[in-house]
């Protein structure tokens, strides 16, 4: 962690030094603050009618506001659902059938089959590539302004969906540190986990309600944007596509605790950091599998990635989206029970993790109750011994007999309750105490 902090500081210093050089060139009157609102302006105006809205520039000097026109989580969810439905259909698409196109990012080969044309029109209708292009274009605008020496503030409606998408991608473009494996891990932990992206709600962890309106592929879309940069700058990143596929898979696998719950506070409350493994442990222990052999650190360490985002250089991420379609096709010959079990096992993994955290809390509660019962039993035994040692008591005293019977009945009830919450070893000990009580009755 100490070395990571130093690396982050060094990376921020690199960005700051470049911005400082640009600032020195700019006249004071030319330095501006850019407010980047990720929403479409129509949505921002509608929110203002509800009492929210956006900044009024009359209160700021040397300030510009830019609307980035990125749609909300509901639009993104519907778009990805369309992509998944398209991939599940029975199309035979080869690598030659899908090639870059100036209109879509993908197109059929010349003289291709009608199924390829249907595929491309279906993909265009989902608008997934359009949304990905808008997110990337927004990140480029932010990075360009910072590289020119200006200041930038990025926000959306809440700050945990579109905002981390833009800020993360902008830092990837500005700093070579975040384009390393360790730097990319730090970037995700910083901008997504620590700043409160709602992974549990957006992914739907341990929730069988697939129509939940809170679900949305925000983080998956961010990984898709990183993939686009990998394709455009194949030597600028230390990691390869396999790392992105690994992260995308384990956001829903339930194997690691890195993306559980909605915030840092919830992860600490449920002891995720002490009861689960981190995804980065797997990545760092298998580093060789995720290293890009074409990476050129010297050329790109100090370099800002300047790219022009257009329709022709946005590609469909086939290894990710077709993986689900291939799995469905391969398992169609299996029984329905086997197919359902494969899906439910992921949900079971999430439920088990949640149940483990809750079980530990219940164990702590039972331990406290056991300690209280032990104390009550000790007090009652002392009271019975005190009555037995009293020399002037009368066995015919009905008041004493009733009190004694009440105490003995309560003692047996305490011992019985203790046996229900204690471990087997403790239960045997409680049984021994009960036998001692019986011997005491006979002696008396």
Short mmCIF file of N, CA, C and O in Angstrom, two decimals, residues 22 56 60 78 218 381:
data_model
loop_
_atom_site.label_atom_id
_atom_site.label_comp_id
_atom_site.label_asym_id
_atom_site.label_seq_id
_atom_site.Cartn_x
_atom_site.Cartn_y
_atom_site.Cartn_z
N UNK A 22 1.69 23.79 -19.08
CA UNK A 22 0.69 24.40 -19.96
C UNK A 22 0.16 25.71 -19.37
O UNK A 22 -0.08 26.68 -20.08
N UNK A 56 -25.29 27.57 -12.08
CA UNK A 56 -25.54 28.84 -12.77
C UNK A 56 -24.21 29.57 -12.94
O UNK A 56 -23.55 29.90 -11.96
N UNK A 60 -19.94 32.09 -11.14
CA UNK A 60 -18.56 31.65 -11.35
C UNK A 60 -17.91 32.55 -12.41
O UNK A 60 -18.54 32.94 -13.39
N UNK A 78 -31.17 -1.08 -20.99
CA UNK A 78 -31.96 -1.54 -22.14
C UNK A 78 -31.09 -1.79 -23.36
O UNK A 78 -31.34 -2.73 -24.13
N UNK A 218 -22.87 -0.27 -15.83
CA UNK A 218 -22.02 0.92 -15.83
C UNK A 218 -20.54 0.53 -15.82
O UNK A 218 -19.74 1.03 -16.63
N UNK A 381 -27.51 -20.34 41.78
CA UNK A 381 -26.87 -21.39 42.58
C UNK A 381 -26.42 -20.83 43.92
O UNK A 381 -26.59 -21.47 44.98
#
